[in-house]
């Protein structure tokens, strides 16, 4: 009896497959299903059973951390007084009271988001939430193991668009601390300057280094002379072009590459250096399965329902 029982954990591991340990992040809540970065989307992601809520942040003129993807209101998503906005206004130039009047409960009909996510349900009258509101919702609705992957949205190429990196990091860290969730929080950014600031302020918060090496975004800039403005003063060529080596040098915790940029060799190198690798944004069930089989540690998806179906059933 004892002998046969000893095999149970092995059997369980075989049945579950390698995907068992993959963290599923609900991207902007559950963008494929509900309006991005809203309380209904986060509520849905929690109900589906994600491991991690992924969300984006900005800081208002009066220092409130709000949850929104772009540094400015998007004409594709934002209505004020029932009317679609025409021109983007920077969050940085608006007060929280003004932002709270913005309805982001529906993608503009015929717009980019509506076309990309045709099944996304609209909930008119949904305001832009604050980070504190999302963390409060999670405290009530989420399991005590729920984690948060909070992105600082700023660009070294557009310093006037947002608050400065240190101010941004301090604002986000203060909200996370107030909610008592530092140990369950990751802060991620393409702009690595904010991650350096987070590490100084709150070592309990894990840091995740976002990268893309695409024609639509390349924050790594391998092979170009000098430091990339995105990497907080580092020149990736000093690390033989290796992003994992640069992150390990910075004592970071996680590498978060665009999923098509990741090779098995780079994944192995990251793991060898003690880093986790969480890829974005993967919505195709076959790609989700393949990346899990490759051995990634986390998958950021607009369709957590699909990822859960593929990886947990
Ligand atoms: Mg994000």
PDB file of C-alpha atoms in Angstrom, residues 44-298:
ATOM      1  CA  UNK A  44     -14.642  38.790 -14.032  1.00  0.00           C
ATOM      2  CA  UNK A  45     -10.945  37.856 -14.041  1.00  0.00           C
ATOM      3  CA  UNK A  46     -11.156  37.058 -10.321  1.00  0.00           C
ATOM      4  CA  UNK A  47     -14.321  34.997 -10.832  1.00  0.00           C
ATOM      5  CA  UNK A  48     -12.610  33.043 -13.613  1.00  0.00           C
ATOM      6  CA  UNK A  49      -9.763  32.198 -11.253  1.00  0.00           C
ATOM      7  CA  UNK A  50      -6.717  34.063 -12.590  1.00  0.00           C
ATOM      8  CA  UNK A  51      -3.543  33.964 -10.526  1.00  0.00           C
ATOM      9  CA  UNK A  52      -2.634  37.559 -11.258  1.00  0.00           C
ATOM     10  CA  UNK A  53      -4.512  40.728 -12.251  1.00  0.00           C
ATOM     11  CA  UNK A  54      -2.530  42.670 -14.861  1.00  0.00           C
ATOM     12  CA  UNK A  55      -3.284  46.382 -15.050  1.00  0.00           C
ATOM     13  CA  UNK A  56      -1.873  49.713 -16.220  1.00  0.00           C
ATOM     14  CA  UNK A  57      -1.492  52.905 -14.257  1.00  0.00           C
ATOM     15  CA  UNK A  58      -1.160  56.653 -14.604  1.00  0.00           C
ATOM     16  CA  UNK A  59      -0.898  59.462 -12.068  1.00  0.00           C
ATOM     17  CA  UNK A  60      -3.344  62.394 -12.064  1.00  0.00           C
ATOM     18  CA  UNK A  61      -2.524  66.069 -11.529  1.00  0.00           C
ATOM     19  CA  UNK A  62      -3.495  65.647  -7.868  1.00  0.00           C
ATOM     20  CA  UNK A  63      -1.334  62.557  -7.396  1.00  0.00           C
ATOM     21  CA  UNK A  64      -3.987  59.806  -7.579  1.00  0.00           C
ATOM     22  CA  UNK A  65      -2.973  56.523  -9.228  1.00  0.00           C
ATOM     23  CA  UNK A  66      -5.643  55.594 -11.772  1.00  0.00           C
ATOM     24  CA  UNK A  67      -5.938  52.456 -13.873  1.00  0.00           C
ATOM     25  CA  UNK A  68      -5.692  53.230 -17.564  1.00  0.00           C
ATOM     26  CA  UNK A  69      -3.489  52.024 -20.404  1.00  0.00           C
ATOM     27  CA  UNK A  70      -2.538  55.174 -22.260  1.00  0.00           C
ATOM     28  CA  UNK A  71      -0.963  58.213 -20.580  1.00  0.00           C
ATOM     29  CA  UNK A  72      -3.820  60.154 -22.213  1.00  0.00           C
ATOM     30  CA  UNK A  73      -7.560  59.527 -22.550  1.00  0.00           C
ATOM     31  CA  UNK A  74      -8.163  57.493 -25.684  1.00  0.00           C
ATOM     32  CA  UNK A  75     -10.750  58.704 -28.235  1.00  0.00           C
ATOM     33  CA  UNK A  76     -11.328  54.992 -28.877  1.00  0.00           C
ATOM     34  CA  UNK A  77     -12.505  54.338 -25.301  1.00  0.00           C
ATOM     35  CA  UNK A  78     -13.463  57.529 -23.502  1.00  0.00           C
ATOM     36  CA  UNK A  79     -16.753  59.424 -23.280  1.00  0.00           C
ATOM     37  CA  UNK A  80     -17.479  62.476 -21.179  1.00  0.00           C
ATOM     38  CA  UNK A  81     -21.114  63.479 -20.640  1.00  0.00           C
ATOM     39  CA  UNK A  82     -22.145  60.802 -23.146  1.00  0.00           C
ATOM     40  CA  UNK A  83     -19.941  62.213 -25.945  1.00  0.00           C
ATOM     41  CA  UNK A  84     -16.877  60.509 -27.394  1.00  0.00           C
ATOM     42  CA  UNK A  85     -13.782  62.624 -26.846  1.00  0.00           C
ATOM     43  CA  UNK A  86     -11.981  63.883 -29.968  1.00  0.00           C
ATOM     44  CA  UNK A  87      -8.522  64.643 -28.699  1.00  0.00           C
ATOM     45  CA  UNK A  88      -6.434  62.811 -26.112  1.00  0.00           C
ATOM     46  CA  UNK A  89      -6.002  64.674 -22.823  1.00  0.00           C
ATOM     47  CA  UNK A  90      -3.096  63.656 -20.583  1.00  0.00           C
ATOM     48  CA  UNK A  91      -4.075  62.027 -17.258  1.00  0.00           C
ATOM     49  CA  UNK A  92      -1.258  64.076 -15.785  1.00  0.00           C
ATOM     50  CA  UNK A  93      -3.208  67.271 -16.671  1.00  0.00           C
ATOM     51  CA  UNK A  94      -6.512  66.091 -15.147  1.00  0.00           C
ATOM     52  CA  UNK A  95      -7.623  65.807 -11.537  1.00  0.00           C
ATOM     53  CA  UNK A  96      -8.998  62.565 -10.171  1.00  0.00           C
ATOM     54  CA  UNK A  97     -12.463  64.166  -9.962  1.00  0.00           C
ATOM     55  CA  UNK A  98     -12.267  64.946 -13.697  1.00  0.00           C
ATOM     56  CA  UNK A  99     -11.030  61.458 -14.591  1.00  0.00           C
ATOM     57  CA  UNK A 100     -13.828  59.944 -12.517  1.00  0.00           C
ATOM     58  CA  UNK A 101     -16.368  61.547 -14.882  1.00  0.00           C
ATOM     59  CA  UNK A 102     -14.933  59.629 -17.835  1.00  0.00           C
ATOM     60  CA  UNK A 103     -16.997  56.664 -19.023  1.00  0.00           C
ATOM     61  CA  UNK A 104     -14.836  53.809 -20.339  1.00  0.00           C
ATOM     62  CA  UNK A 105     -17.579  51.174 -20.299  1.00  0.00           C
ATOM     63  CA  UNK A 106     -17.790  50.744 -24.066  1.00  0.00           C
ATOM     64  CA  UNK A 107     -15.318  50.718 -26.955  1.00  0.00           C
ATOM     65  CA  UNK A 108     -16.176  53.242 -29.669  1.00  0.00           C
ATOM     66  CA  UNK A 109     -18.380  51.461 -32.224  1.00  0.00           C
ATOM     67  CA  UNK A 110     -16.381  50.796 -35.404  1.00  0.00           C
ATOM     68  CA  UNK A 111     -13.142  51.725 -33.621  1.00  0.00           C
ATOM     69  CA  UNK A 112      -9.913  49.749 -33.291  1.00  0.00           C
ATOM     70  CA  UNK A 113     -10.770  48.130 -29.942  1.00  0.00           C
ATOM     71  CA  UNK A 114     -14.329  47.193 -30.957  1.00  0.00           C
ATOM     72  CA  UNK A 115     -12.956  45.515 -34.106  1.00  0.00           C
ATOM     73  CA  UNK A 116     -10.228  43.677 -32.243  1.00  0.00           C
ATOM     74  CA  UNK A 117     -12.502  42.445 -29.435  1.00  0.00           C
ATOM     75  CA  UNK A 118     -15.902  41.932 -31.051  1.00  0.00           C
ATOM     76  CA  UNK A 119     -17.195  39.855 -28.123  1.00  0.00           C
ATOM     77  CA  UNK A 120     -16.341  42.444 -25.473  1.00  0.00           C
ATOM     78  CA  UNK A 121     -19.505  43.295 -23.501  1.00  0.00           C
ATOM     79  CA  UNK A 122     -20.271  46.967 -22.897  1.00  0.00           C
ATOM     80  CA  UNK A 123     -21.266  48.321 -19.492  1.00  0.00           C
ATOM     81  CA  UNK A 124     -22.148  51.966 -20.035  1.00  0.00           C
ATOM     82  CA  UNK A 125     -21.405  54.292 -17.151  1.00  0.00           C
ATOM     83  CA  UNK A 126     -18.266  52.485 -16.004  1.00  0.00           C
ATOM     84  CA  UNK A 127     -15.676  54.946 -14.669  1.00  0.00           C
ATOM     85  CA  UNK A 128     -11.895  54.774 -14.728  1.00  0.00           C
ATOM     86  CA  UNK A 129     -11.003  53.095 -11.415  1.00  0.00           C
ATOM     87  CA  UNK A 130      -8.219  54.078  -9.066  1.00  0.00           C
ATOM     88  CA  UNK A 131      -5.559  51.511  -8.184  1.00  0.00           C
ATOM     89  CA  UNK A 132      -6.818  51.619  -4.580  1.00  0.00           C
ATOM     90  CA  UNK A 133     -10.329  50.690  -5.785  1.00  0.00           C
ATOM     91  CA  UNK A 134      -9.026  47.692  -7.735  1.00  0.00           C
ATOM     92  CA  UNK A 135      -7.042  46.478  -4.723  1.00  0.00           C
ATOM     93  CA  UNK A 136     -10.119  46.954  -2.490  1.00  0.00           C
ATOM     94  CA  UNK A 137     -12.252  44.944  -4.894  1.00  0.00           C
ATOM     95  CA  UNK A 138      -9.619  42.210  -4.899  1.00  0.00           C
ATOM     96  CA  UNK A 139      -9.537  42.188  -1.092  1.00  0.00           C
ATOM     97  CA  UNK A 140     -13.271  41.520  -1.017  1.00  0.00           C
ATOM     98  CA  UNK A 141     -13.742  39.272  -4.054  1.00  0.00           C
ATOM     99  CA  UNK A 142     -10.353  37.646  -4.554  1.00  0.00           C
ATOM    100  CA  UNK A 143      -8.614  34.768  -2.808  1.00  0.00           C
ATOM    101  CA  UNK A 144      -5.831  35.729  -0.379  1.00  0.00           C
ATOM    102  CA  UNK A 145      -3.340  34.323  -2.880  1.00  0.00           C
ATOM    103  CA  UNK A 146      -4.365  36.678  -5.697  1.00  0.00           C
ATOM    104  CA  UNK A 147      -1.427  38.670  -7.041  1.00  0.00           C
ATOM    105  CA  UNK A 148      -1.124  41.941  -8.946  1.00  0.00           C
ATOM    106  CA  UNK A 149       1.030  42.893 -11.921  1.00  0.00           C
ATOM    107  CA  UNK A 150       0.942  46.667 -12.023  1.00  0.00           C
ATOM    108  CA  UNK A 151       2.444  48.474 -14.998  1.00  0.00           C
ATOM    109  CA  UNK A 152       3.787  52.008 -14.855  1.00  0.00           C
ATOM    110  CA  UNK A 153       2.869  53.672 -18.143  1.00  0.00           C
ATOM    111  CA  UNK A 154       5.404  56.310 -19.066  1.00  0.00           C
ATOM    112  CA  UNK A 155       7.965  56.907 -21.763  1.00  0.00           C
ATOM    113  CA  UNK A 156      11.490  58.294 -21.544  1.00  0.00           C
ATOM    114  CA  UNK A 157      10.786  59.783 -24.975  1.00  0.00           C
ATOM    115  CA  UNK A 158       7.815  61.805 -23.702  1.00  0.00           C
ATOM    116  CA  UNK A 159       8.774  63.189 -20.279  1.00  0.00           C
ATOM    117  CA  UNK A 160       6.103  65.916 -20.376  1.00  0.00           C
ATOM    118  CA  UNK A 161       3.311  63.366 -20.797  1.00  0.00           C
ATOM    119  CA  UNK A 162       3.496  61.946 -17.245  1.00  0.00           C
ATOM    120  CA  UNK A 163       4.992  62.536 -13.833  1.00  0.00           C
ATOM    121  CA  UNK A 164       8.712  61.734 -13.458  1.00  0.00           C
ATOM    122  CA  UNK A 165       9.700  58.068 -12.961  1.00  0.00           C
ATOM    123  CA  UNK A 166      10.601  58.400  -9.262  1.00  0.00           C
ATOM    124  CA  UNK A 167       7.338  60.231  -8.520  1.00  0.00           C
ATOM    125  CA  UNK A 168       5.387  57.633 -10.476  1.00  0.00           C
ATOM    126  CA  UNK A 169       7.025  54.728  -8.639  1.00  0.00           C
ATOM    127  CA  UNK A 170       6.520  56.355  -5.228  1.00  0.00           C
ATOM    128  CA  UNK A 171       2.814  56.951  -5.925  1.00  0.00           C
ATOM    129  CA  UNK A 172       2.200  53.327  -6.958  1.00  0.00           C
ATOM    130  CA  UNK A 173       4.258  51.893  -4.091  1.00  0.00           C
ATOM    131  CA  UNK A 174       2.313  54.019  -1.561  1.00  0.00           C
ATOM    132  CA  UNK A 175      -1.028  52.603  -2.764  1.00  0.00           C
ATOM    133  CA  UNK A 176       0.297  49.037  -2.710  1.00  0.00           C
ATOM    134  CA  UNK A 177       1.639  49.492   0.810  1.00  0.00           C
ATOM    135  CA  UNK A 178      -1.605  51.061   2.050  1.00  0.00           C
ATOM    136  CA  UNK A 179      -3.468  48.010   0.754  1.00  0.00           C
ATOM    137  CA  UNK A 180      -0.984  45.717   2.506  1.00  0.00           C
ATOM    138  CA  UNK A 181      -0.245  43.723  -0.654  1.00  0.00           C
ATOM    139  CA  UNK A 182       3.454  44.459  -1.296  1.00  0.00           C
ATOM    140  CA  UNK A 183       4.331  40.761  -1.017  1.00  0.00           C
ATOM    141  CA  UNK A 184       1.717  39.898  -3.636  1.00  0.00           C
ATOM    142  CA  UNK A 185       2.665  42.650  -6.060  1.00  0.00           C
ATOM    143  CA  UNK A 186       4.807  42.835  -9.154  1.00  0.00           C
ATOM    144  CA  UNK A 187       5.550  46.198 -10.734  1.00  0.00           C
ATOM    145  CA  UNK A 188       6.359  45.993 -14.441  1.00  0.00           C
ATOM    146  CA  UNK A 189       7.517  48.526 -17.007  1.00  0.00           C
ATOM    147  CA  UNK A 190       9.069  49.016 -20.413  1.00  0.00           C
ATOM    148  CA  UNK A 191      10.702  52.020 -18.768  1.00  0.00           C
ATOM    149  CA  UNK A 192      13.187  50.367 -16.430  1.00  0.00           C
ATOM    150  CA  UNK A 193      13.851  53.650 -14.571  1.00  0.00           C
ATOM    151  CA  UNK A 194      10.658  53.112 -12.563  1.00  0.00           C
ATOM    152  CA  UNK A 195      11.758  49.600 -11.590  1.00  0.00           C
ATOM    153  CA  UNK A 196      15.019  50.905 -10.146  1.00  0.00           C
ATOM    154  CA  UNK A 197      12.986  53.394  -8.100  1.00  0.00           C
ATOM    155  CA  UNK A 198      10.608  50.638  -6.882  1.00  0.00           C
ATOM    156  CA  UNK A 199      13.525  48.470  -5.749  1.00  0.00           C
ATOM    157  CA  UNK A 200      14.853  51.304  -3.607  1.00  0.00           C
ATOM    158  CA  UNK A 201      11.459  52.118  -2.094  1.00  0.00           C
ATOM    159  CA  UNK A 202      10.055  48.661  -1.369  1.00  0.00           C
ATOM    160  CA  UNK A 203      12.230  45.559  -1.747  1.00  0.00           C
ATOM    161  CA  UNK A 204       9.218  43.297  -1.046  1.00  0.00           C
ATOM    162  CA  UNK A 205       7.627  44.248  -4.357  1.00  0.00           C
ATOM    163  CA  UNK A 206       8.883  42.097  -7.239  1.00  0.00           C
ATOM    164  CA  UNK A 207      10.014  43.799 -10.444  1.00  0.00           C
ATOM    165  CA  UNK A 208       9.233  42.730 -13.994  1.00  0.00           C
ATOM    166  CA  UNK A 209      11.203  44.023 -16.978  1.00  0.00           C
ATOM    167  CA  UNK A 210       9.082  44.348 -20.101  1.00  0.00           C
ATOM    168  CA  UNK A 211      10.706  44.079 -23.502  1.00  0.00           C
ATOM    169  CA  UNK A 212       9.772  44.100 -27.158  1.00  0.00           C
ATOM    170  CA  UNK A 213      12.141  43.930 -30.102  1.00  0.00           C
ATOM    171  CA  UNK A 214       9.678  44.702 -32.872  1.00  0.00           C
ATOM    172  CA  UNK A 215       9.341  47.391 -35.505  1.00  0.00           C
ATOM    173  CA  UNK A 216       6.350  48.800 -33.560  1.00  0.00           C
ATOM    174  CA  UNK A 217       8.320  48.914 -30.302  1.00  0.00           C
ATOM    175  CA  UNK A 218      11.956  48.178 -29.567  1.00  0.00           C
ATOM    176  CA  UNK A 219      13.008  49.228 -26.071  1.00  0.00           C
ATOM    177  CA  UNK A 220      16.097  46.953 -26.044  1.00  0.00           C
ATOM    178  CA  UNK A 221      17.972  48.491 -28.972  1.00  0.00           C
ATOM    179  CA  UNK A 222      20.539  45.697 -29.380  1.00  0.00           C
ATOM    180  CA  UNK A 223      23.325  46.508 -31.793  1.00  0.00           C
ATOM    181  CA  UNK A 224      22.791  50.260 -31.568  1.00  0.00           C
ATOM    182  CA  UNK A 225      25.558  52.273 -29.999  1.00  0.00           C
ATOM    183  CA  UNK A 226      24.889  53.723 -26.551  1.00  0.00           C
ATOM    184  CA  UNK A 227      22.263  52.992 -23.929  1.00  0.00           C
ATOM    185  CA  UNK A 228      18.604  52.610 -24.783  1.00  0.00           C
ATOM    186  CA  UNK A 229      16.667  55.379 -23.018  1.00  0.00           C
ATOM    187  CA  UNK A 230      14.175  52.703 -21.891  1.00  0.00           C
ATOM    188  CA  UNK A 231      16.682  50.565 -19.976  1.00  0.00           C
ATOM    189  CA  UNK A 232      17.527  53.033 -17.245  1.00  0.00           C
ATOM    190  CA  UNK A 233      21.047  53.757 -18.465  1.00  0.00           C
ATOM    191  CA  UNK A 234      22.080  50.266 -19.591  1.00  0.00           C
ATOM    192  CA  UNK A 235      23.467  49.402 -23.006  1.00  0.00           C
ATOM    193  CA  UNK A 236      22.318  45.879 -23.770  1.00  0.00           C
ATOM    194  CA  UNK A 237      25.420  45.326 -25.893  1.00  0.00           C
ATOM    195  CA  UNK A 238      27.470  45.437 -22.672  1.00  0.00           C
ATOM    196  CA  UNK A 239      25.622  42.201 -21.815  1.00  0.00           C
ATOM    197  CA  UNK A 240      26.300  40.543 -25.150  1.00  0.00           C
ATOM    198  CA  UNK A 241      22.791  41.588 -26.190  1.00  0.00           C
ATOM    199  CA  UNK A 242      21.292  39.317 -23.503  1.00  0.00           C
ATOM    200  CA  UNK A 243      18.212  40.755 -21.775  1.00  0.00           C
ATOM    201  CA  UNK A 244      18.240  38.073 -19.021  1.00  0.00           C
ATOM    202  CA  UNK A 245      21.850  38.959 -18.164  1.00  0.00           C
ATOM    203  CA  UNK A 246      20.964  42.657 -17.932  1.00  0.00           C
ATOM    204  CA  UNK A 247      17.975  41.934 -15.653  1.00  0.00           C
ATOM    205  CA  UNK A 248      20.043  39.632 -13.440  1.00  0.00           C
ATOM    206  CA  UNK A 249      22.653  42.400 -13.182  1.00  0.00           C
ATOM    207  CA  UNK A 250      19.890  44.726 -11.928  1.00  0.00           C
ATOM    208  CA  UNK A 251      18.706  42.062  -9.427  1.00  0.00           C
ATOM    209  CA  UNK A 252      15.317  41.944 -11.132  1.00  0.00           C
ATOM    210  CA  UNK A 253      12.851  39.104 -10.602  1.00  0.00           C
ATOM    211  CA  UNK A 254      11.000  38.642 -13.874  1.00  0.00           C
ATOM    212  CA  UNK A 255      11.608  39.075 -17.598  1.00  0.00           C
ATOM    213  CA  UNK A 256       8.434  39.830 -19.518  1.00  0.00           C
ATOM    214  CA  UNK A 257       9.079  39.646 -23.268  1.00  0.00           C
ATOM    215  CA  UNK A 258       6.621  39.923 -26.153  1.00  0.00           C
ATOM    216  CA  UNK A 259       5.781  36.265 -26.686  1.00  0.00           C
ATOM    217  CA  UNK A 260       7.068  36.065 -30.269  1.00  0.00           C
ATOM    218  CA  UNK A 261      10.458  37.395 -29.156  1.00  0.00           C
ATOM    219  CA  UNK A 262      11.095  34.491 -26.783  1.00  0.00           C
ATOM    220  CA  UNK A 263      13.386  31.627 -27.859  1.00  0.00           C
ATOM    221  CA  UNK A 264      13.928  28.392 -25.903  1.00  0.00           C
ATOM    222  CA  UNK A 265      17.600  29.397 -25.534  1.00  0.00           C
ATOM    223  CA  UNK A 266      16.767  32.776 -24.000  1.00  0.00           C
ATOM    224  CA  UNK A 267      14.204  31.135 -21.695  1.00  0.00           C
ATOM    225  CA  UNK A 268      16.819  28.619 -20.533  1.00  0.00           C
ATOM    226  CA  UNK A 269      19.328  31.398 -19.935  1.00  0.00           C
ATOM    227  CA  UNK A 270      16.791  33.394 -17.883  1.00  0.00           C
ATOM    228  CA  UNK A 271      15.953  30.356 -15.757  1.00  0.00           C
ATOM    229  CA  UNK A 272      19.617  29.610 -15.219  1.00  0.00           C
ATOM    230  CA  UNK A 273      20.033  33.157 -13.917  1.00  0.00           C
ATOM    231  CA  UNK A 274      17.145  32.637 -11.492  1.00  0.00           C
ATOM    232  CA  UNK A 275      14.601  34.774 -13.355  1.00  0.00           C
ATOM    233  CA  UNK A 276      10.990  33.945 -14.062  1.00  0.00           C
ATOM    234  CA  UNK A 277       9.679  34.567 -17.563  1.00  0.00           C
ATOM    235  CA  UNK A 278       6.132  35.868 -18.101  1.00  0.00           C
ATOM    236  CA  UNK A 279       5.104  36.467 -21.726  1.00  0.00           C
ATOM    237  CA  UNK A 280       2.517  38.843 -23.211  1.00  0.00           C
ATOM    238  CA  UNK A 281      -0.082  38.970 -24.745  1.00  0.00           C
ATOM    239  CA  UNK A 282      -1.121  35.484 -25.785  1.00  0.00           C
ATOM    240  CA  UNK A 283      -4.713  34.828 -26.816  1.00  0.00           C
ATOM    241  CA  UNK A 284      -4.470  31.864 -29.192  1.00  0.00           C
ATOM    242  CA  UNK A 285      -5.100  28.521 -27.416  1.00  0.00           C
ATOM    243  CA  UNK A 286      -2.390  26.707 -29.402  1.00  0.00           C
ATOM    244  CA  UNK A 287       0.185  29.387 -28.601  1.00  0.00           C
ATOM    245  CA  UNK A 288      -0.834  29.309 -24.933  1.00  0.00           C
ATOM    246  CA  UNK A 289      -0.325  25.539 -24.855  1.00  0.00           C
ATOM    247  CA  UNK A 290       3.003  25.734 -26.732  1.00  0.00           C
ATOM    248  CA  UNK A 291       4.449  28.448 -24.495  1.00  0.00           C
ATOM    249  CA  UNK A 292       3.412  26.539 -21.372  1.00  0.00           C
ATOM    250  CA  UNK A 293       5.083  23.427 -22.801  1.00  0.00           C
ATOM    251  CA  UNK A 294       8.202  25.502 -23.560  1.00  0.00           C
ATOM    252  CA  UNK A 295       8.349  26.236 -19.829  1.00  0.00           C
ATOM    253  CA  UNK A 296       7.343  29.867 -19.335  1.00  0.00           C
ATOM    254  CA  UNK A 297       6.325  30.812 -15.798  1.00  0.00           C
ATOM    255  CA  UNK A 298       3.456  33.128 -16.662  1.00  0.00           C
TER     256      UNK A 298
END
